[in-house]
XYZ file of C-alpha atoms in Angstrom:
742
model
C -61.008 17.592 85.323
C -58.386 19.075 87.645
C -55.718 21.728 87.357
C -51.966 21.303 87.752
C -50.299 24.676 88.085
C -46.860 23.088 88.571
C -47.080 21.032 85.383
C -44.092 21.284 83.006
C -46.610 21.403 80.155
C -48.022 24.742 81.257
C -48.679 26.951 78.227
C -48.395 30.726 78.177
C -51.068 32.255 75.946
C -50.184 35.470 74.131
C -53.212 37.754 73.978
C -53.862 39.931 70.977
C -53.872 43.712 71.611
C -57.597 43.853 70.861
C -58.355 41.328 73.574
C -56.122 43.114 76.072
C -57.822 46.459 75.555
C -61.283 44.935 75.793
C -60.598 43.019 78.980
C -59.034 45.958 80.783
C -62.338 47.831 80.584
C -64.437 45.686 82.919
C -63.003 42.179 83.253
C -59.601 41.286 84.624
C -58.063 37.822 84.313
C -56.656 36.802 87.669
C -55.316 33.286 87.081
C -54.907 30.673 84.395
C -54.678 26.943 85.033
C -53.779 24.029 82.761
C -56.557 21.417 82.740
C -55.984 17.670 82.730
C -58.077 14.551 82.908
C -58.500 13.502 86.535
C -58.258 9.827 85.597
C -55.165 9.064 83.521
C -56.572 5.699 82.455
C -59.134 7.502 80.309
C -56.478 8.856 77.959
C -54.485 5.628 78.048
C -57.394 3.854 76.346
C -57.141 6.144 73.325
C -54.887 5.614 70.358
C -52.121 8.171 69.965
C -51.993 10.131 67.783
C -55.750 10.743 67.521
C -56.750 10.798 63.855
C -59.530 13.073 62.642
C -62.083 11.956 60.054
C -63.131 13.380 56.663
C -65.847 15.575 58.146
C -63.210 17.132 60.395
C -60.833 17.688 57.480
C -63.190 20.198 55.867
C -63.699 22.199 59.069
C -61.489 25.220 59.673
C -58.930 25.179 62.460
C -58.921 28.981 62.708
C -62.670 29.142 63.393
C -63.594 28.754 67.071
C -66.862 27.689 68.633
C -66.992 30.171 71.493
C -70.021 30.522 73.745
C -70.539 32.417 76.986
C -72.873 30.838 79.557
C -73.966 33.536 82.006
C -75.482 32.488 85.328
C -77.211 34.612 87.875
C -76.162 34.085 91.450
C -78.289 31.141 92.705
C -76.483 29.667 93.841
C -53.557 17.971 72.869
C -52.316 20.103 70.147
C -53.112 19.999 66.409
C -50.569 18.739 63.883
C -51.066 18.730 60.106
C -49.797 15.648 58.261
C -46.797 16.424 56.034
C -48.168 14.391 53.120
C -51.787 15.491 52.664
C -52.434 18.029 55.465
C -54.712 15.670 57.383
C -55.178 17.111 60.891
C -54.505 15.011 63.964
C -54.072 15.474 67.709
C -50.624 14.831 69.147
C -49.467 15.171 72.763
C -52.585 13.424 74.040
C -53.185 14.426 77.652
C -51.465 17.803 77.309
C -54.607 19.311 78.793
C -56.776 22.359 78.384
C -56.586 25.692 80.128
C -58.779 27.412 82.703
C -58.751 31.190 83.161
C -60.140 32.843 86.281
C -61.426 36.410 85.949
C -63.492 38.934 87.868
C -65.790 41.755 86.801
C -66.203 44.797 89.027
C -69.822 45.409 87.959
C -73.079 43.785 88.976
C -74.607 41.475 86.404
C -77.765 43.592 86.498
C -75.749 46.529 85.134
C -75.764 44.853 81.721
C -79.517 44.255 81.588
C -81.732 46.237 79.235
C -85.051 46.012 77.434
C -84.302 44.932 73.874
C -85.512 46.884 70.870
C -87.505 43.837 69.771
C -89.107 43.229 73.179
C -92.779 43.830 73.759
C -93.856 46.976 75.655
C -93.619 46.473 79.397
C -91.030 43.692 79.124
C -88.563 43.276 81.953
C -84.887 44.074 81.350
C -82.853 41.056 80.289
C -79.256 40.192 79.530
C -78.199 40.899 75.946
C -74.826 39.656 74.730
C -73.854 42.910 73.027
C -74.307 44.752 76.358
C -71.846 42.496 78.181
C -68.210 43.586 78.677
C -66.501 43.803 75.315
C -69.715 42.705 73.625
C -69.315 39.382 75.474
C -65.765 38.811 74.213
C -64.296 39.694 77.609
C -66.072 36.637 79.016
C -64.367 34.267 76.545
C -60.895 32.762 76.945
C -58.174 34.090 74.609
C -58.109 32.565 71.132
C -55.341 32.775 68.537
C -56.637 31.725 65.070
C -53.176 31.588 63.496
C -51.258 28.457 62.621
C -48.939 29.111 65.545
C -51.891 29.194 67.904
C -53.202 25.954 66.437
C -50.032 24.038 67.297
C -49.318 25.829 70.571
C -52.585 26.480 72.352
C -54.796 23.950 74.152
C -57.699 22.248 72.435
C -60.167 23.413 75.095
C -60.093 26.738 76.924
C -62.472 27.838 79.668
C -62.811 31.203 81.400
C -64.655 31.559 84.701
C -65.710 35.165 85.370
C -67.312 36.208 88.648
C -69.352 39.406 88.817
C -69.595 41.690 91.832
C -73.083 40.372 92.638
C -71.935 36.748 92.731
C -73.180 35.938 89.244
C -70.923 33.854 87.043
C -70.094 33.594 83.346
C -68.453 30.489 81.886
C -66.836 31.083 78.504
C -65.920 27.912 76.613
C -63.869 27.828 73.425
C -62.894 24.851 71.264
C -61.667 24.790 67.678
C -64.262 23.868 65.070
C -61.922 21.261 63.599
C -62.607 19.015 66.620
C -66.384 19.267 66.822
C -69.440 21.079 65.542
C -72.127 22.852 67.556
C -73.861 19.534 68.278
C -70.692 18.112 69.820
C -69.989 21.375 71.625
C -73.302 21.450 73.481
C -72.952 17.735 74.214
C -69.628 18.578 75.885
C -71.364 21.246 77.973
C -74.098 18.786 78.994
C -71.445 16.268 80.032
C -69.525 18.847 82.073
C -72.736 19.906 83.817
C -73.633 16.279 84.584
C -70.204 15.600 86.086
C -70.396 18.805 88.128
C -73.779 17.851 89.571
C -72.506 14.351 90.367
C -69.442 15.743 92.148
C -71.634 18.057 94.215
C -73.875 15.117 95.077
C -70.817 13.132 96.217
C -69.582 16.054 98.324
C -73.018 16.345 99.943
C -73.177 12.627 100.720
C -75.894 11.847 98.181
C -73.492 9.510 96.346
C -71.516 7.089 98.498
C -68.847 5.910 96.083
C -66.606 8.327 94.177
C -66.442 5.795 91.343
C -70.127 6.483 90.703
C -69.247 10.018 89.629
C -69.338 9.346 85.900
C -71.353 10.127 82.813
C -74.566 8.207 82.261
C -73.887 8.315 78.494
C -70.171 8.704 77.734
C -69.317 10.550 74.519
C -68.103 8.867 71.363
C -64.954 10.796 70.441
C -63.523 8.744 67.582
C -64.090 10.488 64.268
C -66.344 8.754 61.773
C -64.315 6.799 59.178
C -60.963 7.857 60.627
C -59.574 4.601 59.225
C -59.664 6.151 55.738
C -56.368 7.788 56.622
C -54.711 4.456 55.730
C -56.330 3.981 52.305
C -54.356 2.013 49.746
C -53.322 3.583 46.462
C -56.031 1.641 44.628
C -58.682 2.755 47.100
C -57.612 6.382 46.718
C -57.746 6.223 42.939
C -61.201 4.657 43.026
C -62.500 7.241 45.505
C -61.212 10.122 43.357
C -63.305 8.955 40.397
C -66.435 10.118 42.207
C -67.567 13.753 42.020
C -69.597 14.566 45.149
C -72.493 16.984 45.250
C -71.789 20.018 47.374
C -67.973 19.929 47.373
C -65.279 21.333 45.114
C -61.502 21.774 45.032
C -60.134 25.284 45.316
C -57.540 26.118 42.638
C -55.010 27.431 45.147
C -54.289 26.954 48.800
C -54.092 30.110 50.849
C -51.827 30.477 53.793
C -53.436 30.331 57.212
C -52.619 33.997 57.767
C -54.301 35.027 54.525
C -57.387 32.951 55.306
C -57.558 34.436 58.779
C -57.340 37.960 57.431
C -60.233 37.291 55.072
C -62.424 36.595 58.065
C -62.389 40.271 59.042
C -64.111 42.168 56.237
C -64.731 45.777 57.174
C -66.938 47.419 58.030
C -69.219 44.660 59.308
C -71.540 45.109 62.288
C -73.137 42.347 64.315
C -76.594 42.669 65.818
C -78.865 40.365 67.800
C -82.448 40.401 66.505
C -85.080 38.723 68.675
C -87.954 37.142 66.770
C -90.804 36.426 69.188
C -92.835 33.227 69.044
C -95.781 35.134 67.574
C -93.559 36.713 64.912
C -92.153 33.292 64.019
C -95.659 31.820 63.884
C -96.741 34.603 61.543
C -93.770 33.989 59.226
C -94.476 30.264 59.248
C -98.150 30.863 58.478
C -97.248 33.210 55.627
C -94.836 30.658 54.155
C -97.417 27.862 54.336
C -100.296 29.981 53.010
C -99.529 29.185 49.359
C -97.594 25.994 49.955
C -98.969 22.865 48.316
C -96.170 20.514 49.274
C -94.730 19.214 52.513
C -95.322 21.658 55.419
C -92.637 24.296 55.805
C -90.921 24.478 59.183
C -90.198 27.557 61.263
C -86.542 27.259 60.280
C -87.350 27.228 56.557
C -89.605 30.270 56.929
C -87.147 32.285 59.041
C -84.077 31.391 56.956
C -85.960 32.250 53.759
C -87.129 35.567 55.210
C -83.568 36.544 56.158
C -82.240 35.371 52.777
C -84.784 37.401 50.809
C -84.412 40.496 52.985
C -80.612 40.600 52.775
C -80.560 39.863 49.041
C -83.079 42.601 48.251
C -81.251 45.089 50.480
C -77.991 44.386 48.647
C -79.734 44.828 45.289
C -81.108 48.200 46.414
C -77.631 49.181 47.577
C -76.186 48.357 44.145
C -78.920 50.279 42.383
C -78.291 53.307 44.583
C -74.586 53.259 43.659
C -75.350 52.756 39.944
C -73.831 49.262 40.087
C -75.303 46.251 38.348
C -77.770 44.362 40.524
C -76.713 41.162 38.776
C -73.441 41.383 40.707
C -75.297 40.485 43.902
C -75.040 36.763 44.558
C -78.340 35.001 45.376
C -76.564 32.085 47.088
C -77.274 30.767 50.567
C -75.268 28.223 52.542
C -77.033 26.187 55.229
C -75.417 23.880 57.770
C -77.156 20.500 57.937
C -76.719 18.242 60.973
C -76.171 14.715 59.650
C -76.874 13.138 63.044
C -80.600 13.813 62.758
C -80.856 12.890 59.073
C -79.933 9.187 59.308
C -77.316 9.785 56.637
C -74.460 8.356 58.686
C -75.989 5.122 59.895
C -72.874 3.942 61.689
C -72.546 7.109 63.755
C -73.293 6.085 67.361
C -75.289 8.150 69.851
C -73.352 10.821 71.750
C -71.133 11.409 68.690
C -68.825 14.318 69.517
C -66.762 15.171 66.374
C -67.993 17.055 63.316
C -71.109 15.739 61.580
C -72.338 18.688 59.522
C -72.777 19.135 55.798
C -72.998 22.492 54.035
C -75.872 22.707 51.565
C -75.400 25.535 49.054
C -78.370 26.903 47.099
C -78.095 29.359 44.242
C -81.005 30.407 42.053
C -81.352 32.856 39.150
C -81.525 36.477 40.221
C -84.909 37.091 38.613
C -86.374 34.069 40.385
C -85.404 35.295 43.853
C -85.858 39.061 43.645
C -89.666 39.024 43.505
C -90.237 35.576 44.980
C -92.832 35.194 47.755
C -91.727 33.829 51.098
C -93.311 30.444 50.375
C -91.148 29.963 47.261
C -87.869 30.746 49.020
C -88.835 28.584 52.019
C -89.663 25.677 49.711
C -86.253 26.040 48.032
C -84.575 25.745 51.433
C -86.739 22.778 52.418
C -85.975 20.912 49.200
C -82.306 21.926 49.143
C -81.616 20.498 52.590
C -83.251 17.118 52.015
C -81.077 14.135 53.019
C -78.785 12.606 50.437
C -78.690 8.885 49.912
C -76.381 7.327 52.552
C -74.307 5.679 49.823
C -73.735 9.060 48.153
C -72.607 10.576 51.437
C -70.174 7.717 52.084
C -68.671 8.138 48.614
C -68.259 11.851 49.303
C -66.359 11.096 52.520
C -64.088 8.657 50.674
C -63.467 11.379 48.069
C -62.459 13.857 50.797
C -60.170 11.354 52.514
C -58.466 10.497 49.209
C -57.533 14.090 48.373
C -53.770 14.666 48.301
C -54.268 18.096 49.914
C -57.224 18.380 52.292
C -56.920 22.167 52.417
C -58.337 22.428 48.893
C -61.667 20.781 49.790
C -64.440 23.377 50.092
C -68.234 23.541 49.895
C -69.564 24.594 46.480
C -69.906 28.176 47.603
C -68.405 31.220 45.936
C -66.865 32.955 48.940
C -65.615 35.761 46.699
C -69.210 36.942 46.346
C -71.553 38.038 49.087
C -74.012 35.452 50.265
C -76.062 34.411 53.260
C -74.683 31.729 55.574
C -77.190 30.250 58.035
C -76.467 27.884 60.894
C -79.135 26.726 63.332
C -78.162 26.325 66.975
C -81.659 26.879 68.342
C -82.487 23.163 67.998
C -79.748 22.186 70.430
C -80.311 21.912 74.169
C -78.549 25.194 74.888
C -80.162 26.065 78.239
C -81.536 23.005 80.030
C -78.388 20.975 79.414
C -76.152 23.756 80.755
C -77.611 23.692 84.265
C -74.777 23.345 86.771
C -76.296 24.626 90.033
C -78.916 26.779 88.326
C -79.950 27.143 84.683
C -78.169 29.906 82.768
C -79.827 33.292 82.380
C -78.162 33.732 78.987
C -76.383 31.477 76.511
C -74.906 33.543 73.715
C -72.257 33.572 71.021
C -70.442 36.919 71.114
C -69.484 38.550 67.840
C -65.790 37.775 67.329
C -63.450 38.536 64.444
C -64.372 35.208 62.851
C -68.144 35.638 63.207
C -68.167 39.203 61.850
C -68.429 37.836 58.313
C -70.844 39.607 56.003
C -74.054 37.568 55.804
C -73.200 35.102 58.588
C -76.383 34.231 60.480
C -76.701 32.088 63.595
C -80.105 31.160 65.017
C -79.851 30.936 68.807
C -82.292 29.604 71.379
C -83.406 31.988 74.121
C -84.352 31.627 77.773
C -87.776 30.500 76.501
C -86.147 27.091 76.045
C -86.241 26.634 79.824
C -90.046 26.422 79.605
C -89.917 23.826 76.843
C -90.438 20.165 77.584
C -87.573 17.738 77.087
C -89.786 15.685 74.745
C -90.084 18.611 72.350
C -86.349 19.340 72.175
C -85.462 20.486 68.688
C -88.897 21.999 68.058
C -89.098 25.780 67.980
C -91.756 26.900 70.464
C -90.359 30.134 71.866
C -88.471 33.135 70.605
C -85.242 32.949 68.597
C -82.282 35.312 68.705
C -80.794 35.864 65.259
C -77.102 36.767 65.427
C -76.618 38.568 62.127
C -73.466 40.217 60.746
C -73.840 42.639 57.830
C -72.066 45.583 56.306
C -73.348 48.817 57.762
C -74.857 50.125 54.469
C -76.982 46.969 54.271
C -78.131 47.504 57.856
C -79.158 51.037 56.917
C -81.433 49.724 54.174
C -82.885 46.973 56.380
C -83.647 49.516 59.099
C -85.728 51.443 56.568
C -87.421 48.331 55.168
C -90.811 48.022 56.884
C -91.343 44.542 55.444
C -88.248 43.144 57.198
C -89.996 43.057 60.585
C -93.545 43.262 59.265
C -94.809 40.746 61.807
C -93.028 42.259 64.805
C -95.426 43.008 67.633
C -98.177 40.834 66.182
C -100.265 38.844 68.597
C -102.434 35.809 68.109
C -104.469 37.708 65.521
C -102.068 36.309 62.925
C -101.558 32.658 63.668
C -101.781 29.227 62.195
C -101.763 26.190 64.427
C -101.164 23.775 61.533
C -101.348 23.484 57.745
C -104.950 23.149 56.616
C -104.188 19.683 55.232
C -104.133 18.410 58.834
C -107.855 19.032 59.327
C -110.965 17.206 58.146
C -114.489 16.700 59.438
C -113.337 13.380 60.918
C -111.229 13.414 64.068
C -107.794 12.313 62.837
C -105.044 10.994 65.163
C -101.662 12.705 64.818
C -98.198 11.719 66.005
C -97.258 13.300 69.368
C -93.759 13.805 67.930
C -95.034 15.912 65.031
C -93.461 19.412 65.279
C -96.882 20.942 64.560
C -98.387 19.098 67.533
C -95.465 20.032 69.788
C -95.876 23.663 68.769
C -99.587 23.582 69.623
C -98.964 21.874 72.974
C -96.364 24.414 74.018
C -98.699 27.227 72.960
C -101.442 25.739 75.146
C -99.132 25.491 78.151
C -97.890 29.061 77.643
C -101.490 30.295 77.651
C -102.334 28.227 80.730
C -99.326 29.605 82.606
C -100.810 33.100 82.347
C -104.249 32.197 83.720
C -103.604 32.102 87.478
C -104.076 35.300 89.465
C -101.412 34.332 91.984
C -98.869 33.356 89.332
C -98.516 29.769 90.545
C -99.357 28.428 87.079
C -96.056 29.862 85.859
C -94.460 26.762 87.400
C -96.262 24.503 84.922
C -94.221 22.926 82.141
C -94.958 20.415 79.416
C -93.587 17.021 80.407
C -94.968 14.778 77.661
C -97.538 14.620 74.883
C -99.425 11.334 75.220
C -101.766 11.628 72.229
C -103.081 14.171 69.748
C -105.763 14.494 67.094
C -107.008 17.172 64.700
C -110.554 18.019 63.701
C -112.399 20.591 61.589
C -115.193 22.130 63.662
C -118.030 24.431 62.670
C -116.181 27.575 63.700
C -112.641 26.449 64.551
C -109.692 24.333 63.525
C -109.174 22.110 66.581
C -106.193 20.176 67.943
C -107.070 17.741 70.755
C -104.241 17.049 73.184
C -103.620 14.593 75.992
C -100.598 15.920 77.851
C -98.644 15.473 81.049
C -97.828 18.692 82.905
C -95.147 19.034 85.553
C -95.077 21.298 88.608
C -93.706 20.970 92.145
C -96.916 22.483 93.587
C -99.741 20.122 92.601
C -102.232 19.511 95.417
C -101.809 15.773 94.860
C -98.071 16.100 95.680
C -97.305 14.336 92.397
C -94.667 15.861 90.164
C -96.599 15.161 86.948
C -100.334 15.051 86.201
C -102.302 14.321 83.015
C -104.723 16.757 81.382
C -106.872 17.004 78.272
C -106.666 20.271 76.364
C -107.734 21.748 73.050
C -106.083 24.393 70.905
C -108.558 26.220 68.679
C -108.075 28.636 65.809
C -111.010 30.566 64.436
C -111.991 29.901 60.834
C -112.038 32.965 58.548
C -115.375 34.638 57.973
C -116.896 34.903 54.502
C -115.925 38.554 54.051
C -112.364 37.761 55.165
C -112.092 34.978 52.595
C -113.239 37.406 49.915
C -110.691 40.062 50.896
C -107.868 37.598 51.531
C -107.165 39.200 54.941
C -107.748 36.692 57.704
C -108.084 37.664 61.355
C -107.392 34.268 62.866
C -107.233 34.022 66.659
C -105.985 31.201 68.848
C -107.513 30.070 72.102
C -107.363 27.065 74.396
C -109.830 24.931 76.308
C -109.105 22.570 79.180
C -111.292 19.917 80.759
C -110.120 20.471 84.347
C -107.758 23.162 85.557
C -104.703 22.050 87.552
C -105.375 22.042 91.287
C -102.467 23.484 93.198
C -101.367 23.256 96.826
C -103.171 25.868 98.956
C -100.100 26.788 100.991
C -98.138 27.310 97.792
C -100.932 29.493 96.381
C -100.830 31.680 99.500
C -97.060 32.003 99.236
C -97.374 33.063 95.605
C -100.029 35.613 96.581
C -97.770 37.078 99.251
C -94.857 37.227 96.825
C -97.043 38.924 94.225
C -98.242 41.526 96.737
C -94.662 42.226 97.818
C -93.585 42.727 94.212
C -96.498 45.063 93.530
C -95.768 46.999 96.681
C -92.138 47.425 95.652
C -93.135 48.566 92.171
C -95.578 51.027 93.725
C -92.882 52.451 95.979
C -90.586 52.911 92.997
C -93.414 54.610 91.128
C -94.084 56.972 94.043
C -90.406 57.901 94.169
C -90.453 58.615 90.450
C -93.514 60.842 90.825
C -91.889 62.743 93.659
C -88.776 63.357 91.564
C -90.918 64.560 88.656
C -92.788 66.916 90.981
C -89.576 68.442 92.280
C -88.287 68.993 88.738
C -91.589 70.527 87.612
C -91.675 72.971 90.529
C -88.198 74.308 89.700
C -85.394 75.526 91.902
C -87.069 78.872 92.597
C -89.952 77.296 94.461
C -88.087 75.532 97.255
C -90.120 77.234 99.953
C -93.288 75.933 98.279
C -91.890 72.397 98.122
C -90.952 72.535 101.788
C -94.403 73.714 102.855
C -96.595 71.411 104.858
C -98.731 68.746 103.227
C -101.941 70.407 104.460
C -101.176 73.663 102.617
C -100.399 71.716 99.452
C -103.667 69.848 99.692
C -105.592 73.060 100.371
C -104.233 74.579 97.161
C -105.207 71.511 95.178
C -108.703 71.431 96.580
C -109.547 74.717 94.958
C -110.686 72.509 92.060
C -111.072 69.111 93.745
C -111.727 68.895 97.455
C -109.763 66.552 99.627
C -112.922 64.591 100.356
C -113.523 64.166 96.621
C -110.007 62.830 96.129
C -110.322 60.504 99.136
C -113.585 59.120 97.726
C -112.026 58.205 94.383
C -111.006 54.566 93.848
C -107.300 53.838 93.527
C -107.560 53.042 89.824
C -109.153 56.423 89.097
C -106.500 58.240 91.114
C -103.763 56.513 89.118
C -105.473 57.503 85.882
C -105.686 61.082 87.097
C -101.967 61.051 87.812
C -101.226 60.040 84.217
C -103.226 62.842 82.592
C -101.220 65.688 80.976
C -103.261 68.242 82.932
C -102.065 66.814 86.228
C -99.968 69.414 88.048
C -97.183 68.764 90.505
C -99.293 69.812 93.551
C -102.136 67.580 92.379
C -99.753 64.645 91.970
C -98.375 65.321 95.440
C -101.852 65.241 96.962
C -102.822 62.047 95.155
C -99.493 60.438 96.062
C -100.133 61.262 99.719
C -103.524 59.531 99.549
C -102.092 56.490 97.765
C -99.215 56.324 100.222
C -101.694 56.333 103.101
C -103.602 53.473 101.484
C -100.341 51.571 100.989
C -99.522 52.036 104.676
C -102.932 50.660 105.634
C -102.335 47.670 103.360
C -98.950 47.026 104.989
C -100.504 47.209 108.465
C -103.202 44.797 107.381
C -100.598 42.378 106.058
C -98.635 42.577 109.310
C -101.811 41.703 111.196
C -102.435 38.766 108.894
C -98.855 37.548 109.298
C -99.426 37.266 113.050
C -102.370 34.951 112.412
C -102.720 31.637 110.567
C -102.496 32.810 106.951
C -105.653 32.254 104.943
C -105.707 34.931 102.262
C -108.598 35.298 99.859
C -108.369 36.943 96.484
C -111.182 39.394 97.149
C -109.343 40.640 100.236
C -106.312 41.674 98.187
């Protein structure tokens, strides 16, 4: 794409007051550019106007798909048909819009340790900490009917931080595509960017080779139904589809937009770790006798139950009837992966989602175990017969007013609305020059809808193999919007995050039906096998002292089998691991591994409380390049030395505060006098004779006084200086570090 600032089609976007106030805090828009296709022949091949299909008709034009891609420094308008309100794109080639903005702060200023992170975790980027809660990184969006006909289809905002980091905010109206199409668009943009850079650097000779390896399919499925005959319409209207209904009245766009901002609703990002997800999945499958329940079913059911019970408690506290609380849940189902639209080609860009609505009796859900609710979600999202889905699309296309078509969901009552984005390639596909440090959906006026839940992938996806895309192996960020009184109850509900902080003590590598005394082959594409393989690689990554194993990633699962051992449930794996630092200089090498889970002891079976633990075994450990190992050792020592310096500075500041302002002459006294005072209890020789670990423990004791900490810090600082001198000596020689020397 290219920009044409002198184009007569340039559009001026009117920003809402809320957006203006938010942006003026940290982020300032410097420029805006119309965007056009660089090759005019691409648009000439398309029919004009562009007709949208039935699955697009039921999407909302005032709902955006807006995502901010944050990178560390590393380097057509919509027209509604006058007859039946069918949306279409006119003015083909009118272009998108690019906004250029800057932020005066460093990207690191928005990092923090999340409330759900494990102790000792490093600070990370969290969307709610970004300027304007992340909204300042998104291009302006007007959800009104005027904005629909005036504003560009695609808007992009490029924001540069003071440190050189970059955020790319992309916004497109939901009526044109769903999340699957959106992330496909991002992958395509990243591929074109990398190809252009390769051409600029001389890696590609011909500019004509700068093109997509798999071009998108942008024609809407069954768009030809727009020209149905009268007889075809009458026949299609005889069918009553499952999951859709006609609303009695059509609201104005302004009224519908206003309903998207119920107050007061607060959005939070809850991080569920891989161990917490595994524990929920194990709990859901514990009493499950049917088809295994996925991580999505377990997590969605847990959120559904927790929110419903919190709302019931809120009603009871206000003396209202608990029966007024709706037990409904709406789940977005991606039809691409369900083989329900057989004629949909690969790389399909427009909408291909179906909303499954589940509603059960109040008494059935209130006291239901997790396994029951998860099974309801599993069964309620099963694929429909392709013929039934095609009839439903004909029924939508035949409606005289498309605005009346809605999912069978009572939006007047509170519910839970779950959409799963974590299965999409959110991180690896968005690599322009470097992979993103954060991909997040900020809470906007349209996403602050009570009960709206979006499951987002995290940076853990960067460690996931491409073969296991769509399988949950890392943590998940749950973007959840709820009324503040409901949040208050959830915060007090210990069962809501009952598995938070759990380790491998609560785990289940697979449903017990997978195991028998005979070694049984399993499909490498089985989500259970992919989960076990990624667990094994995660454990292996932590086993090297130098940290070089952190470069290992799962490339492919060749074969797998399960077996019931004497003391363990065992999954045998033949996998290919990738790393740029293998001694063999190959990028990928094959290994045989086992994932084991301990069987419960007799007394645990009797009590019903299992203490299952996971472990791994590997035939031969990966052999890494010796020079690379030494470089990793040096890097590790440098990082430890920096952390130690920061710790010393912290101790010194604490000592100054503890001594108080009235003891300045004591603080300014010589180090020898300070040590002499300390050695009234411990002599200097005794302190010098103590190992470093013991000195650090002594520093952490409550009885440690400021003078004692000063003396110990002086000793540790001297040892650090000796270590630095030793490293300088080694750097002047051929480097051959040994672990016992460090």
